[in-house]
XYZ file of C-alpha atoms in Angstrom:
297
model
C -1.471 -4.203 54.805
C -4.670 -3.955 56.855
C -6.405 -1.940 54.160
C -5.331 -4.449 51.523
C -6.763 -7.290 53.629
C -10.059 -5.436 54.026
C -10.290 -4.879 50.258
C -9.610 -8.558 49.583
C -12.156 -9.732 52.176
C -14.781 -7.374 50.811
C -14.357 -8.857 47.371
C -13.375 -5.502 45.850
C -10.163 -6.843 44.283
C -11.983 -9.858 42.869
C -14.713 -7.602 41.488
C -12.195 -5.357 39.717
C -10.341 -8.408 38.380
C -13.547 -9.903 36.998
C -14.580 -6.591 35.434
C -11.228 -6.441 33.624
C -11.316 -10.078 32.518
C -14.781 -9.528 31.085
C -13.319 -6.411 29.467
C -16.740 -4.720 29.689
C -17.651 -7.103 26.887
C -21.089 -8.382 26.012
C -20.859 -11.707 27.834
C -21.166 -12.312 31.558
C -18.887 -15.326 31.681
C -15.163 -15.572 31.115
C -13.092 -18.626 30.321
C -9.825 -19.197 32.143
C -6.784 -19.448 29.892
C -6.061 -22.978 31.069
C -9.574 -24.125 30.129
C -9.435 -22.841 26.570
C -9.858 -25.493 23.887
C -7.188 -25.876 21.193
C -7.676 -24.115 17.899
C -9.973 -25.913 15.440
C -8.511 -28.935 13.628
C -6.813 -28.277 10.301
C -9.553 -29.990 8.313
C -12.435 -27.803 9.424
C -14.356 -24.786 8.202
C -13.424 -22.849 11.330
C -9.682 -23.293 10.774
C -9.973 -22.352 7.099
C -11.929 -19.244 8.112
C -9.199 -18.273 10.597
C -6.503 -18.698 7.944
C -8.439 -16.691 5.357
C -9.085 -13.935 7.898
C -5.411 -13.852 8.888
C -4.213 -13.940 5.263
C -6.611 -11.671 3.431
C -7.895 -9.345 6.161
C -4.727 -7.214 6.550
C -4.246 -6.920 2.767
C -7.836 -5.792 2.276
C -7.418 -3.324 5.124
C -4.288 -1.901 3.498
C -6.168 -1.533 0.233
C -8.840 0.410 2.136
C -6.183 2.839 3.430
C -4.864 3.289 -0.122
C -8.377 4.017 -1.382
C -8.706 6.684 1.297
C -5.311 8.082 0.237
C -6.273 8.399 -3.421
C -9.650 9.864 -2.499
C -7.846 12.473 -0.398
C -5.664 13.400 -3.357
C -8.682 13.592 -5.638
C -10.676 15.941 -3.402
C -7.502 17.913 -2.615
C -7.528 17.720 1.164
C -5.367 20.292 2.977
C -1.713 19.287 2.653
C 0.691 18.926 5.564
C 3.450 20.692 3.638
C 3.334 23.037 0.682
C 6.956 23.861 -0.121
C 8.205 22.472 -3.418
C 11.064 20.657 -1.682
C 8.553 18.836 0.545
C 6.357 17.370 -2.186
C 6.389 13.540 -1.916
C 7.979 11.538 -4.714
C 5.559 10.309 -7.351
C 6.189 6.633 -6.511
C 5.518 7.358 -2.860
C 2.125 8.735 -3.839
C 1.008 6.317 -6.517
C 2.895 3.002 -6.469
C 0.577 1.166 -4.082
C 1.147 -2.231 -5.747
C 4.848 -2.212 -4.873
C 4.066 -1.034 -1.349
C 1.494 -3.796 -0.877
C 3.923 -6.486 -2.030
C 7.029 -5.371 -0.120
C 8.198 -8.177 2.226
C 8.818 -5.760 5.100
C 5.320 -4.317 4.777
C 2.000 -5.935 5.544
C 3.317 -9.306 4.310
C 5.593 -9.547 7.358
C 2.671 -8.945 9.716
C 0.494 -11.442 7.840
C 3.277 -14.021 8.017
C 3.507 -13.526 11.772
C -0.261 -13.944 12.237
C -0.318 -17.084 10.105
C 2.530 -18.593 12.144
C 0.537 -18.010 15.316
C -2.602 -19.555 13.814
C -0.917 -22.720 12.489
C 1.597 -23.260 15.310
C -0.806 -25.251 17.476
C -2.969 -27.361 15.113
C -0.319 -27.892 12.406
C 3.056 -27.786 14.193
C 1.948 -28.773 17.670
C 3.672 -25.737 19.219
C 0.844 -24.675 21.489
C 3.208 -23.081 23.996
C 4.213 -20.234 21.670
C 0.624 -19.261 20.843
C -0.747 -16.452 23.076
C -3.853 -17.515 24.974
C -5.819 -14.711 23.304
C -5.361 -16.361 19.912
C -7.045 -19.518 21.212
C -10.087 -17.807 22.699
C -12.638 -17.594 19.894
C -15.425 -16.139 22.036
C -17.486 -13.637 19.976
C -16.955 -10.506 22.070
C -14.833 -7.364 22.012
C -13.174 -6.449 25.327
C -12.608 -2.668 25.468
C -10.413 -2.680 28.590
C -8.185 -5.376 27.114
C -8.098 -3.410 23.856
C -6.881 -0.341 25.744
C -4.274 -2.484 27.500
C -3.024 -3.748 24.160
C -2.534 -0.225 22.824
C -0.914 1.115 26.006
C 1.682 -1.651 26.272
C 2.278 -1.981 22.520
C 3.012 1.728 22.121
C 5.236 1.813 25.212
C 7.312 -1.108 23.901
C 7.437 0.491 20.457
C 8.567 3.773 22.009
C 11.427 2.040 23.856
C 12.583 0.207 20.717
C 12.140 3.315 18.569
C 14.228 5.309 21.050
C 17.021 2.707 20.881
C 16.912 2.746 17.089
C 17.422 6.508 16.919
C 20.021 6.767 19.670
C 22.044 3.631 18.860
C 23.679 4.269 15.445
C 24.405 0.597 14.718
C 20.792 -0.424 15.300
C 19.520 2.569 13.338
C 21.606 1.808 10.245
C 20.807 -1.910 10.337
C 17.061 -1.542 10.808
C 15.426 1.878 10.607
C 17.355 4.250 8.352
C 15.669 3.056 5.153
C 12.320 4.291 6.441
C 13.788 7.703 7.231
C 15.114 8.176 3.744
C 11.492 9.147 3.130
C 11.528 12.780 4.230
C 7.955 13.537 3.181
C 5.886 10.414 3.912
C 2.547 9.299 2.539
C 0.028 6.618 3.463
C 1.353 4.415 0.646
C 4.869 4.170 2.125
C 3.863 3.935 5.792
C 5.391 0.448 6.131
C 8.314 0.903 3.754
C 11.721 0.053 5.206
C 13.725 -3.062 6.081
C 12.306 -6.446 7.081
C 14.468 -6.345 10.260
C 12.844 -3.004 11.085
C 9.349 -4.494 10.884
C 10.421 -7.458 13.008
C 12.108 -5.332 15.683
C 9.740 -2.362 15.817
C 6.356 -4.033 15.188
C 6.365 -7.826 15.470
C 8.468 -8.135 18.661
C 6.365 -5.649 20.689
C 3.177 -7.087 19.174
C 4.030 -10.611 20.279
C 5.128 -9.406 23.729
C 1.880 -7.463 24.095
C -0.260 -10.478 23.236
C 1.696 -12.601 25.725
C 1.659 -10.093 28.596
C -1.800 -8.478 28.520
C -4.224 -11.006 30.064
C -7.810 -11.979 29.281
C -7.716 -11.207 25.552
C -9.431 -13.114 22.767
C -9.079 -13.464 19.009
C -11.784 -10.916 18.184
C -10.157 -8.269 20.387
C -6.722 -9.051 18.920
C -8.116 -8.666 15.398
C -9.793 -5.374 16.327
C -6.559 -4.130 17.903
C -4.462 -5.126 14.881
C -6.917 -3.479 12.479
C -7.109 -0.202 14.407
C -3.328 -0.096 14.864
C -2.759 -0.791 11.179
C -5.145 1.996 10.164
C -3.585 4.511 12.542
C 0.006 3.688 11.542
C -0.934 4.393 7.933
C -2.923 7.543 8.686
C -0.151 9.311 10.645
C 2.079 9.064 7.552
C -0.454 10.904 5.381
C 0.625 13.882 3.283
C -2.696 15.592 3.995
C -4.651 16.393 7.136
C -7.511 14.278 8.490
C -10.793 15.669 9.838
C -10.399 13.597 13.028
C -6.920 14.883 13.933
C -8.227 17.647 16.273
C -10.140 14.967 18.213
C -7.029 12.811 18.521
C -5.064 15.817 19.748
C -7.605 16.544 22.491
C -7.472 12.884 23.560
C -3.682 12.961 23.782
C -3.216 10.657 20.818
C -0.577 10.994 18.118
C -1.754 13.012 15.118
C -0.470 13.298 11.571
C 1.274 16.565 12.523
C 3.015 14.846 15.449
C 4.446 12.102 13.280
C 5.497 14.450 10.501
C 7.608 16.208 13.131
C 9.340 12.864 13.690
C 10.250 12.594 10.005
C 11.638 16.140 10.125
C 13.379 15.700 13.500
C 13.998 11.954 13.778
C 14.913 11.878 17.476
C 11.672 13.555 18.494
C 8.028 12.409 18.680
C 8.886 8.703 18.857
C 5.454 7.505 19.991
C 2.942 6.186 17.477
C -0.283 6.202 19.509
C 0.016 8.061 22.850
C 1.876 11.371 22.827
C 2.132 11.215 26.639
C 5.137 8.888 26.324
C 7.088 11.571 24.465
C 5.968 14.242 26.894
C 6.994 12.178 29.929
C 10.407 11.209 28.531
C 11.210 14.617 27.039
C 11.131 13.719 23.349
C 7.999 15.657 22.391
C 8.057 18.629 20.015
C 4.906 20.654 19.431
C 4.087 20.598 15.682
C 3.233 24.304 15.820
C 6.938 25.019 16.333
C 7.813 23.300 13.032
C 7.768 25.903 10.274
C 7.834 23.221 7.568
C 4.364 22.040 8.572
C 1.218 23.820 7.514
C -1.054 24.165 10.534
C -4.758 23.395 10.351
C -5.793 26.987 10.979
C -3.640 28.307 8.156
C -4.264 28.147 4.426
C -1.769 27.175 1.788
């Protein structure tokens, strides 16, 4: 207790708190959540810009992942699996239009973002909008961004664990996604709408409500990076950055392919430490179905 009092009197705790709230961003001032102004009025350029960004941004980002996918096929990047029985279905490789339009895919996430944007100025439901969505300050907060990923992946891991160990929940939400034995970037978000709501939207909303000091720019950066990564770990070919992710303790394409081969293992999507701590991690090198980076087809 005495040490805690000394730290408080010295201003150390306040200093650390301020450093986090600034998020090591580019501004030296931070606005308290209670002092944030409401979102721009409906009839304004700012509000239209927010809606367009929320509506079109995720779709354009998905299209960018599909372009990367088709480029990878064209240049014949090293495949994750080479056995004939493991070749992805043709529609899982090429039918990007269907994937883009599926209601449980990016459309569900876009719908959620739009609801958050219009809840305050249109519906008057300011209480359900996370404070971060109201802070339009033009800065990225790296510490807050890290907090988003850490909590989001932990919540996803817990829900993902329940889905795979509770048969009723699995069959009513997640089993459609696991009918895809050899995934690709195109079908990364294929499944049931309830699965997207339970596994992505619920932890996303909880994360935005719980992690403090965020802002709209950081939320958008977080959503974009998460969306890219969730697509990339479903790829049928290897990525040049996977060795870097592995050294950083992040989930790689090999890690997630193990999950599709052994569904109760490798449940994390971003930080492999969660699987290692809770005993659900399997080293991809022990999976004979996967072609390792240092081996040739």
